[in-house]
Amino acid sequence: MKPPRFDYHAPTSLDEALSLLGRYGGDAKLLAGGQSLMPLLNFRLSRPAALIDLNRIPALAYIKEADGQVRFGAMTRQRAVEFSPVVQARLPLLQEATRWVGHLPIRTRGTIGGSIAHADPSAEYPAVLAALEGQVVVRGPRGERTLRPEQLFRTYLTTSLEADEILTEVRLPGMPAGAGYAFEEFARRHGDFAIIGIAAMVIVEGRRCRTARLATAGAGPVPVRLRAAEEILEKDGLGDAAIDAAAQSAGELVGPDSDIHASADYRRHLTRVLTARALRRALARAGGR
Amino acid sequence: MKMSDKVPVRLTVNGTSREGRCEPRKLLVDFLREDLGLTGTHVGCEHGICGACTIMLNGEAARSCIMLAVQADGAEIVTIEGLAQAGQLHPLQEAFREHHGLQCGFCTPGMLMTALDFLHVHPDPTEAEIREGISAVLCRCTGYQGIVNAVKAAAPALNRSR
Amino acid sequence: MSSQRWVGQSVKRVEDSRLLTGRGTFIDDHPPVANLYQAAIVRSPHAHARILGYDVAAALAMEGVVGVITGDDVAKATKPFSVGVTAPVHYYCTATDRARFAGEPVAVVVARDRYLAEDAAEAVLVQYEPLPVVLDPERALDPDAPLLHEAVGSNLAGHRRLVYGDPDRAFAEADVVLAERFKFPKYGSTPIETYGIIARWEPLDGVLTVWSNFMGPFIMHPLTARVLGLPENRLRFIVPSDIGGSFGIKTSIYPYIALIGLSAMKTGVAVKWIEDRREHLLASSSGTDRIAYREVAARKDGTVLGMRFKWFDNVGGYIRSPEPGCSFRPSGNFVGPYRFQDLEVDASVVMTNKSLTGPNRGYACGHLYFETERMMDLLAEKLGLDPAEIRRRNLLQREQFPYRTPTGGLYDSGDYPAAFAKALEMAKYEELRREQTKRRAAGRYFGIGLALAVDPSVSNMGYVATALDPQFRAKPEYLPKSGAVDSATIKIDPLGRAIAILGTTPQGQGHQTIVTQIVADELGLRPEDITVVDEMDTFTRVWSISSGTYSSRFGSVGTSAVALAARKLKAKLIEYAAHLMDVHPDQVEFRDGAVRVKSGQGPSYSIKDLAGRAHWHTESLPQGMEPGLQATAVFGFTVSQAVDPEDRVNSSNTYGFIAEVMAVEVDPETAAIKILKYVTVHDAGTIINPMIAEGQIYGGALHGLGGALYEELRYDDHGQLLTGTFMDYLVPTASEAPVIEIAHVVSPSPLTLLGSKGLGESSSMTVPAVIANAVSDALAPLGVRISELPMTPTRLWELIQAARPKRKT
Ligand SMILES: Cc1cc2nc3c(=O)[nH]c(=O)nc-3n(C[C@H](O)[C@H](O)[C@H](O)COP(=O)(O)OP(=O)(O)OC[C@H]3O[C@@H](n4cnc5c(N)ncnc54)[C@H](O)[C@@H]3O)c2cc1C
Ligand code: FES
Ligand code: FES
């Protein structure tokens, strides 16, 4: 299991990286944390002509707040996200989800940009991006674009990025103070990709649920934002009946597939169960009721 | 760099500057083992799951089988060979011996590196946290209990030495 | 009797210093010869295909390549391996005419390094004609099933119907008869260190030296020599002192030894091959998947009268020795810990297009006890008896030992009721039952499982012949087989320190430590004065075909060999000292590392004194005494006998006992299983090092749990492996590992020098049973019964759904 031969470049600026990408006309691969790409290379399932290593572009690694958002350079390590005070204060849902991403030594290298660009539907970050209505910033020879999750994720391991584009930044709106949140996940072993994961956030006002946000991991070819389920809660509040109805609706909104780890029916069922659990935990955190 | 060109890799390993030349595709673990002769770091899966190849990269645990040697150019690495100092086992190594945290010893180098990083981040862990922390490394011999006990026992000693 | 200062203590391990500091000597670590070339193996992408031809020109022309060996070369230069059945299965070290499982080796590329070898392996062109595939062992026996081996004429590698006592009468007289079908999964122990081999050929001497992490049994050495056409004394196997786990799996490396050996012979360079994880999962070895039909006949009071076993064991594309041990390794303990006398075993060993099988921790016992212990619970349920009570009523009693089982096993010692009672007491069984009632009333799914097992150790080589018909075994030209031996040498240097030399192949069991403890006690030495050398080398060690570190042998036969060697040496020291003191040897004794006159009068001679004199002044030895202070002992069991004409065989030599209790709660919504309590009580005779013994139990239990819940080599309908990575083949991590409460009861074995038995396989053979029983009990209110492993969340959830009255979420 040794990787095939490839050219290797380690640009130090984004522009340099973009021009290299252009030069290989789609035959090059960007190397971020390598925690998904390197296994593929070792299995020789991926055979790029060149690797363009983003690890020597310091300008791509940062966490900063602007316009009510938290902005992450694509090369920000998952480990940096996990221990960031900004994330803890403004995006506790992301912090909770991070602990489900592999293991600490994986997060040492793995990046937020890589995880989202890799578009594994069972991954946690894409679900959080969907739940919080975040955006990604993409740079290419034709300039910069900003994409919402539903514009970004196409299907399994596929995004709408062009071969000459780089995902440069991830933007997540800061969660309002007092928002309840939970990331519920069921995996076969600790550290595995989710069989089903549910990212949930609720903002409670008195007996009302002002905002509900729900998105899935593992429940289909792309993360699914469970808008109809959210609407039930926004209309009927967060009582047991409403939560059960939202969970029921969640099960209907997803179209999971079967694989060796779980059947489609079981995944659909888990979507219901975990949606309810996530909402109850989020509600408890919001201090509601 | 073209495919088959050998490139220089300069890095600090266990406090010593080391240098070698290899193809860009060479995995860091192979470079450490073959080019630098540091065979204490083991290979168990070459796809990032088993953790046997875990090393300290700039002070943090990372898998050396899913990283290229060229990427480590300029880095500071600690391998299992660098853990014991001046002929003295590190307190974590002592704890592994004391609590039977190893049998065949094949996972052990990666396990120690992972546990060390874990204890830096969680100086006073619960048993559940320890289990979660070391779940990054697969061990087929011990059933993990000895390892959990060793990590628990080592925590105070590591805190003292900090 | 020597004083036991060290035996019985949790002595810290000698091995740990090097292993903790990265100084182990694993096969991939230290090249024993310079200028090694590396091999990459080309493997069949098809599960079943005729091989039409090879084109190696492009590969040969590639950078760094020194040779390519194909199935054609293998067919010309080697013989097929002997197999343990009479069916004409031609099993070579690569595919020759056909590939019979996905991942079967078809060619080898030897190149300057592994990267280049893998590049060139991709350039080897093999032309295939795909053939239809069969994967299910029952389906494979249909007359119209795709046929793997034309020469055999069917996919049945072997079949035996073994009858002990009068099972038909037992079933006729029974008050109740129950039948159930079980499925046991194909899984392996996936040691973290994969297979590794280095081969060097000396053409002028005609000697092939092979370094590898082979674990034995060394019967595979003569088998391999024969395949390569080498005299046995020209084939040298060397095993480095560190092996990164094995659990039975590394027994099956030997076909690769032939292949890499041949590659070295053909290319003229020293060749190294390290298996990668993909290759390991595809094509190394695993236990068999089995479909089993069980019937039990019992009286109303729960007394089991007889059982019928019908097995379809799937050994994959060929039958590779030591298979069909999958069916027959537990022959002597087929009845487990129970008293019933009448049984029938109908075993079919079937070939399909899956990877090959072999010993895997608990070899065949995980299967056996899963079925038996599930049947005991089903019977208890049927009769309205408590599962503990039904077991008590059938257990062998203490006064029955030594006990000859109806199938020929000789249980050397034990007190099963006491061990079982201890497990129940530790688990607070009655309290658990009350807890269950409470939780059930609250709508929760809490279950308690029990499992009992006889833990066989030290296989008697003779059991393999159970696979053959008695008529075949009766032929005059048939050579009966039996035996289980191990050897050890101890030498004392001129300054009185000892070196013990073993021919074992430990994989983490701490032999150096254990031997240090034994020698320290036997010779009254300090542990630091003892060095233990355990690299195996067929040219320098005393060994026999049963040598190796497998079937939990060391704790029983290996330790006996060490103690025997020490005692021989001690006898010599006594005789020598008596001679020096000019007294009769009866008048002296060996105490605290010195020979003294029993009366306490007169001089004493320490080992150091005696060693110095013996080495420096041979004239001082008594007349006729061999110079030098060393002793080699070979220990063998006299109870290892060949299979008798009624198919009875004492398939192992020492037999321990395991009693387990587990409590679980199942989340009916997610089907997640939570282990709340797990108690295991072992009787492995004398425990030499409790710390090491417990380590074995922890490890064994987790292997059992892996097979019960997580691990399975799964294939699609085309025979493609679906679990070819560690992302998909799920090895349990620390978060999945249960907390275990362990206790021992000690019934020393009368057959071993220290009273010890093996326990290396331990709970790997009981956990599948105990957790299946616990989960079945938890879900009993829904009527869910577990008869298939692994219990994946999807499977369990489907069972719950099917059982449950339809309800709203
Ligand atoms: C043992 C193990 C367990 C894991 N468990 C989980 C888990 O539970 N959940 C989970 O989510 N992940 C898990 N992962 C994957 C891990 O999180 C990866 O870090 C992540 O999927 C990819 O991030 P990366 O930075 O490593 O990207 P890389 O592996 O470097 O790249 C992945 C892909 O994204 C592309 N890419 C990377 N960066 C960019 C960019 N800026 N612009 C455009 N394209 C880019 C690459 O070209 C490549 O195709 C696990 C990995 C391992 C080894
Ligand atoms: S060898 Fe690197 S994680 Fe397994
Ligand atoms: S000690 Fe053998 S794999 Fe962990």
Coordinates of C-alpha atoms and ligand atoms in Angstrom, one line a residue, chain B residues 29 42-54 63-66 136, chain C residues 192 726, ligand 2:
Chain B
V29 CA 6.8 6.4 8.5
H42 CA 5.4 0.6 13.5
V43 CA 3.2 0.2 10.5
G44 CA -0.1 -1.6 11.0
C45 CA -2.5 -0.4 8.3
E46 CA -1.1 2.4 6.2
H47 CA -4.5 4.0 6.1
G48 CA -4.7 6.0 9.3
I49 CA -6.9 3.7 11.4
C50 CA -4.7 1.6 13.6
G51 CA -2.5 4.3 15.1
A52 CA 0.6 2.1 15.4
C53 CA 2.6 4.7 13.4
T54 CA 1.6 7.7 15.6
R63 CA -0.2 9.5 12.1
S64 CA 3.0 9.1 10.1
C65 CA 1.5 6.7 7.5
I66 CA -0.8 9.3 6.1
A136 CA -7.4 6.3 18.5
Chain C
I192 CA -1.6 -5.3 14.3
F726 CA -10.0 -1.1 8.9
Ligands
FES2 S1 -0.1 2.4 10.2 FE1 -0.6 4.5 10.4 S2 -2.5 4.4 11.3 FE2 -2.1 2.3 11.0

